Coordinates of C-alpha atoms in Angstrom, one line a residue:
X99 CA 0.0 0.0 0.0
X100 CA 2.8 2.5 1.0
X101 CA 4.3 2.3 -2.5
X102 CA 1.1 2.8 -4.4
X103 CA 1.4 6.2 -6.2
X104 CA 2.7 9.7 -5.7
X105 CA 1.0 10.5 -2.3
X106 CA 2.4 7.3 -0.7
X107 CA 5.1 8.9 1.4
X108 CA 2.7 11.5 2.9
X109 CA 0.1 8.8 3.5
X110 CA 2.7 6.6 5.2
X111 CA 3.7 9.4 7.5
X112 CA 0.2 9.4 9.0
X113 CA -0.1 5.6 8.9
X114 CA 2.8 5.1 11.3
X115 CA 1.7 4.6 15.0
X116 CA 2.2 7.5 17.4
X117 CA 3.6 7.2 20.9
X118 CA 1.4 6.5 23.9
X119 CA 1.8 10.1 25.1
X120 CA 0.3 11.3 21.8
X121 CA -2.6 8.9 21.6
X122 CA -6.1 10.1 22.2
X123 CA -7.9 8.9 25.4
X124 CA -11.2 7.2 25.0
X125 CA -14.2 9.5 25.4
X126 CA -17.1 8.8 27.8
X127 CA -20.2 8.0 25.7
X128 CA -22.8 10.7 25.7
X129 CA -20.5 13.5 27.0
X130 CA -17.7 15.7 25.9
X131 CA -15.1 15.6 28.6
X132 CA -11.9 17.5 28.0
X133 CA -9.4 14.9 26.7
X134 CA -5.7 15.0 26.0
X135 CA -6.4 15.9 22.3
X136 CA -9.5 17.6 20.9
X137 CA -9.9 16.4 17.4
X138 CA -11.5 18.7 14.8
X139 CA -12.9 16.9 11.8
X140 CA -13.8 18.9 8.7
X141 CA -15.2 17.8 5.4
X142 CA -16.9 19.2 2.3
X143 CA -20.4 18.0 1.3
X144 CA -19.1 15.6 -1.3
X145 CA -17.8 13.4 1.5
X146 CA -21.4 12.8 2.7
X147 CA -22.6 12.4 -0.9
X148 CA -20.3 9.5 -1.5
X149 CA -19.4 6.4 0.4
X150 CA -17.1 8.2 2.8
X151 CA -20.3 9.0 4.7
X152 CA -20.0 5.5 6.2
X153 CA -16.4 6.2 7.5
X154 CA -17.6 9.6 9.0
X155 CA -20.5 7.7 10.6
X156 CA -18.1 5.2 12.1
X157 CA -16.0 8.0 13.7
X158 CA -19.0 10.0 15.1
X159 CA -20.9 6.9 16.3
X160 CA -17.9 5.6 18.2
X161 CA -17.1 9.0 19.7
X162 CA -13.7 9.3 18.0
X163 CA -13.8 13.0 17.2
X164 CA -14.8 16.0 19.2
X165 CA -15.9 18.7 16.8
X166 CA -17.3 18.4 13.3
X167 CA -17.3 21.2 10.7
X168 CA -19.0 20.9 7.3
X169 CA -21.1 22.7 4.7
X170 CA -24.8 22.9 4.2
X171 CA -24.7 20.0 1.7
X172 CA -22.8 18.0 4.2
X173 CA -25.7 18.3 6.6
X174 CA -28.8 18.0 4.4
X175 CA -27.5 15.1 2.3
X176 CA -27.1 12.9 5.4
X177 CA -30.7 13.4 6.3
X178 CA -31.9 13.0 2.7
X179 CA -30.1 9.6 2.5
X180 CA -32.2 8.5 5.5
X181 CA -35.4 9.6 3.6
X182 CA -34.7 8.3 0.1
X183 CA -31.9 6.7 -1.9
X184 CA -29.5 8.4 -4.3
X185 CA -27.9 6.5 -7.2
X186 CA -24.6 5.8 -8.9
X187 CA -24.4 7.4 -12.4
X188 CA -21.5 8.6 -14.5
X189 CA -19.5 11.8 -14.8
X190 CA -20.3 12.0 -18.5
X191 CA -24.1 11.9 -18.3
X192 CA -25.8 14.7 -20.2
X193 CA -27.0 17.5 -18.0
X194 CA -29.8 18.4 -20.4
X195 CA -31.1 14.8 -20.3
X196 CA -30.8 14.5 -16.5
X197 CA -32.7 17.8 -16.1
X198 CA -35.6 16.5 -18.2
X199 CA -35.6 13.3 -16.1
X200 CA -35.7 15.2 -12.8
X201 CA -32.3 14.0 -11.8
X202 CA -29.4 16.1 -10.3
X203 CA -25.8 15.1 -10.8
X204 CA -23.2 15.3 -8.1
X205 CA -20.0 14.1 -9.7
X206 CA -21.0 10.5 -10.7
X207 CA -23.9 10.3 -8.3
X208 CA -27.5 11.1 -9.1
X209 CA -30.1 12.6 -6.7
X210 CA -33.7 12.7 -7.8
X211 CA -35.9 15.8 -7.3
X212 CA -38.1 13.5 -5.3
X213 CA -35.5 13.4 -2.6
X214 CA -35.7 17.1 -2.1
X215 CA -39.5 17.0 -1.9
X216 CA -39.2 14.3 0.8
X217 CA -36.7 16.5 2.6
X218 CA -39.0 19.5 2.5
X219 CA -41.9 17.5 3.8
X220 CA -39.8 16.3 6.7
X221 CA -38.0 19.5 7.7
X222 CA -40.6 22.3 7.4
X223 CA -42.8 21.0 10.3
X224 CA -39.6 20.8 12.4
X225 CA -38.6 24.4 11.5
X226 CA -42.2 25.5 12.4
X227 CA -41.8 23.9 15.8
X228 CA -38.4 25.6 16.2
X229 CA -40.1 28.9 15.5
X230 CA -42.8 28.2 18.0
X231 CA -40.2 27.4 20.7
X232 CA -38.4 30.6 19.8
X233 CA -41.6 32.6 20.3
X234 CA -42.9 30.8 23.4
X235 CA -39.7 29.8 25.2
X236 CA -37.2 32.4 24.0
X237 CA -35.0 29.9 22.3
X238 CA -32.4 31.5 20.0
X239 CA -31.3 29.0 17.5
X240 CA -27.8 28.6 16.0
X241 CA -26.7 26.3 13.2
X242 CA -25.2 23.8 15.6
X243 CA -28.4 23.8 17.7
X244 CA -30.5 23.3 14.6
X245 CA -28.3 20.4 13.4
X246 CA -28.5 18.8 16.8
X247 CA -32.3 19.1 16.8
X248 CA -32.5 17.6 13.3
X249 CA -30.2 14.7 14.4
X250 CA -32.7 14.1 17.3
X251 CA -35.7 14.3 15.0
X252 CA -34.4 12.0 12.2
X253 CA -34.1 9.3 14.9
X254 CA -32.2 7.0 12.5
X255 CA -29.0 5.3 13.5
X256 CA -27.8 5.4 9.8
X257 CA -27.5 9.2 10.2
X258 CA -24.1 10.8 11.0
X259 CA -25.9 13.6 12.9
X260 CA -28.1 11.3 14.8
X261 CA -24.9 10.0 16.5
X262 CA -23.5 13.5 16.8
X263 CA -26.7 14.4 18.8
X264 CA -26.5 11.2 20.9
X265 CA -22.8 11.8 21.7
X266 CA -23.0 15.5 22.2
X267 CA -20.5 16.2 19.4
X268 CA -21.0 19.8 18.2
X269 CA -21.5 20.2 14.4
X270 CA -20.6 23.6 13.1
X271 CA -21.9 24.8 9.7
X272 CA -21.2 28.6 9.3
X273 CA -22.6 28.6 5.7
X274 CA -25.8 26.7 6.6
X275 CA -27.9 28.7 4.2
X276 CA -25.8 27.7 1.2
X277 CA -27.9 24.7 0.1
X278 CA -31.3 23.0 0.4
X279 CA -31.4 24.1 4.1
X280 CA -31.2 27.7 3.0
X281 CA -33.9 27.0 0.4
X282 CA -36.1 25.7 3.2
X283 CA -35.4 28.8 5.4
X284 CA -36.3 31.0 2.4
X285 CA -39.6 29.3 1.8
X286 CA -40.5 29.3 5.5
X287 CA -39.7 33.0 5.7
X288 CA -42.8 33.5 3.5
X289 CA -45.0 30.8 4.8
X290 CA -44.3 31.2 8.5
X291 CA -41.7 34.0 9.0
X292 CA -39.6 34.9 12.0
X293 CA -37.1 32.1 12.6
X294 CA -33.7 33.6 13.8
X295 CA -30.5 31.8 13.1
X296 CA -27.7 33.3 15.3
X297 CA -24.2 32.4 13.9
X298 CA -22.5 34.5 16.6
X299 CA -23.2 31.7 19.2
X300 CA -21.4 29.2 17.0
X301 CA -18.2 31.2 16.5
X302 CA -17.8 31.4 20.3
X303 CA -18.6 27.7 20.6
X304 CA -16.1 26.8 17.9
X305 CA -13.2 29.0 19.2
X306 CA -13.8 27.9 22.8
X307 CA -13.2 24.3 21.7
X308 CA -9.8 25.3 20.5
X309 CA -8.8 27.6 23.3
X310 CA -9.8 25.1 26.1
X311 CA -8.2 22.1 24.4
X312 CA -5.2 20.5 26.1
X313 CA -3.8 19.6 22.7
X314 CA -5.5 20.1 19.3
X315 CA -5.6 18.0 16.2
X316 CA -7.1 18.9 12.8
X317 CA -8.3 16.4 10.1
X318 CA -9.5 18.3 7.1
X319 CA -10.9 16.6 3.9
X320 CA -11.2 19.2 1.2
X321 CA -10.7 22.9 1.3
X322 CA -12.6 26.2 1.3
X323 CA -14.8 27.2 4.2
X324 CA -14.4 24.1 6.3
X325 CA -10.6 24.2 6.1
X326 CA -10.3 27.9 7.0
X327 CA -12.9 27.7 9.8
X328 CA -11.0 24.9 11.6
X329 CA -7.6 26.5 11.0
X330 CA -8.8 29.9 12.1
X331 CA -10.2 28.5 15.4
X332 CA -6.8 27.0 16.1
X333 CA -5.2 30.3 15.6
X334 CA -6.9 31.3 18.9
X335 CA -4.6 28.8 20.7
X336 CA -1.5 29.8 18.6
X337 CA -1.8 26.7 16.4
X338 CA -2.9 23.1 16.3
X339 CA -0.5 20.5 17.6
X340 CA -1.4 17.9 14.9
X341 CA -2.7 18.5 11.4
X342 CA -3.6 16.3 8.4
X343 CA -4.9 17.8 5.2
X344 CA -6.3 15.7 2.4
X345 CA -7.2 17.4 -0.9
X346 CA -6.2 17.8 -4.5
X347 CA -5.9 21.6 -4.5
X348 CA -2.7 23.4 -5.5
X349 CA -1.2 26.5 -3.8
X350 CA -0.4 28.5 -6.9
X351 CA -3.6 30.5 -7.1
X352 CA -3.1 31.8 -3.6
X353 CA -6.3 30.1 -2.2
X354 CA -6.5 28.8 1.3
X355 CA -8.0 25.6 -0.2
X356 CA -4.7 24.7 -1.8
X357 CA -2.3 26.2 0.8
X358 CA 0.2 23.8 2.3
X359 CA 0.4 23.4 6.1
X360 CA 3.5 25.6 6.2
X361 CA 1.4 28.6 5.2
X362 CA -0.9 27.9 8.1
X363 CA 2.2 27.8 10.4
X364 CA 3.0 31.4 9.3
X365 CA -0.5 32.5 10.5
X366 CA -0.2 30.7 13.8
X367 CA -2.9 28.2 12.8
X368 CA -0.5 25.3 13.2
X369 CA 2.0 25.1 16.0
X370 CA 5.7 25.8 15.3
X371 CA 6.6 22.4 16.8
X372 CA 3.9 20.4 14.9
X373 CA 4.7 18.0 12.1
X374 CA 1.8 18.6 9.8
X375 CA 1.0 16.5 6.7
X376 CA -0.8 17.3 3.5
X377 CA -1.8 14.3 1.3
X378 CA -2.4 15.3 -2.3
X379 CA -5.1 13.0 -3.4
X380 CA -8.8 12.0 -3.6
X381 CA -10.1 12.0 0.0
X382 CA -12.8 9.5 -1.0
X383 CA -10.1 6.9 -1.6
X384 CA -7.5 8.0 1.0
X385 CA -9.5 8.7 4.1
X386 CA -11.1 5.3 4.6
X387 CA -7.5 3.8 4.4
X388 CA -6.2 6.4 6.9
X389 CA -9.1 5.5 9.4
X390 CA -8.5 1.8 8.9
X391 CA -4.8 2.3 9.8
X392 CA -5.4 4.6 12.8
X393 CA -8.7 5.0 14.6
X394 CA -10.0 1.5 13.6
X395 CA -6.7 -0.4 14.2
X396 CA -7.2 -1.0 17.9
X397 CA -11.0 -0.5 18.2
X398 CA -12.8 -3.4 19.6
X399 CA -16.5 -3.8 18.7
X400 CA -18.6 -4.2 21.9
X401 CA -20.0 -7.8 22.1
X402 CA -23.6 -8.2 21.2
X403 CA -25.5 -10.9 23.1
X404 CA -28.6 -12.6 21.9
X405 CA -31.4 -13.3 24.3
X406 CA -30.6 -16.4 26.3
X407 CA -26.8 -16.1 25.6
X408 CA -26.0 -13.3 28.1
X409 CA -22.9 -14.0 30.3

């Protein structure tokens, strides 16, 4: 595996075991105690669209990360997959033909219009209830509070955010309006106006996770908003102690998406003493391998006893 292609040396660097002093203590289920290393996991929406959702689900379900940052698509598509299936297509399918057929292409995946109708039918009553609680109980919602509420309401163990809710893992989405969730808020603003979404609460929540951490680690799949949001939070503590970037972006256009870890060191987003790694490659292929060689290597599945076979 370690000789398979150009990114192999960088991938090997993260596949090697860390010392006992660097390893992350187990978390108590259903709580977020301060541990030796607070792990920030960030990913773009395509990671939920594709099969990496199962890997993310594994990490969140088993309490292996402490903070999640994603985009609006990374939230809504998890719930939509609980409501209706998406399908494998092809990168070369005609956009004109798909439009006529009521299909939306995400890379080589196809999402029917029907899925968005199901999502609307599910979420609008929840948002109406949130508005009622705002009016009657004084609740001021933030994106993370809304995502936790949706994780509770979906009540489906196949959902990543069901387990984030169960394990009290905060999920931050500073651009929550940039997708179908924003479309739902727009429609509700005419049908039943007044819902307030306070993003100020979440920037304090996000930065406090960094400031109060004993040590901090960043795992970032992709670039753009999720990458900068996590890195900027770690600036508040003068840099993350551990950092792994996985993306295909290049640095030559000056974008944060393509910036190497060394650029983040110059800003104080990664510690001067850290040994950060950037893997140039497709996260949908690389990340499951990284998890298999790290988080999953020593994880023991709790025994399941059938009735009559209990110890």
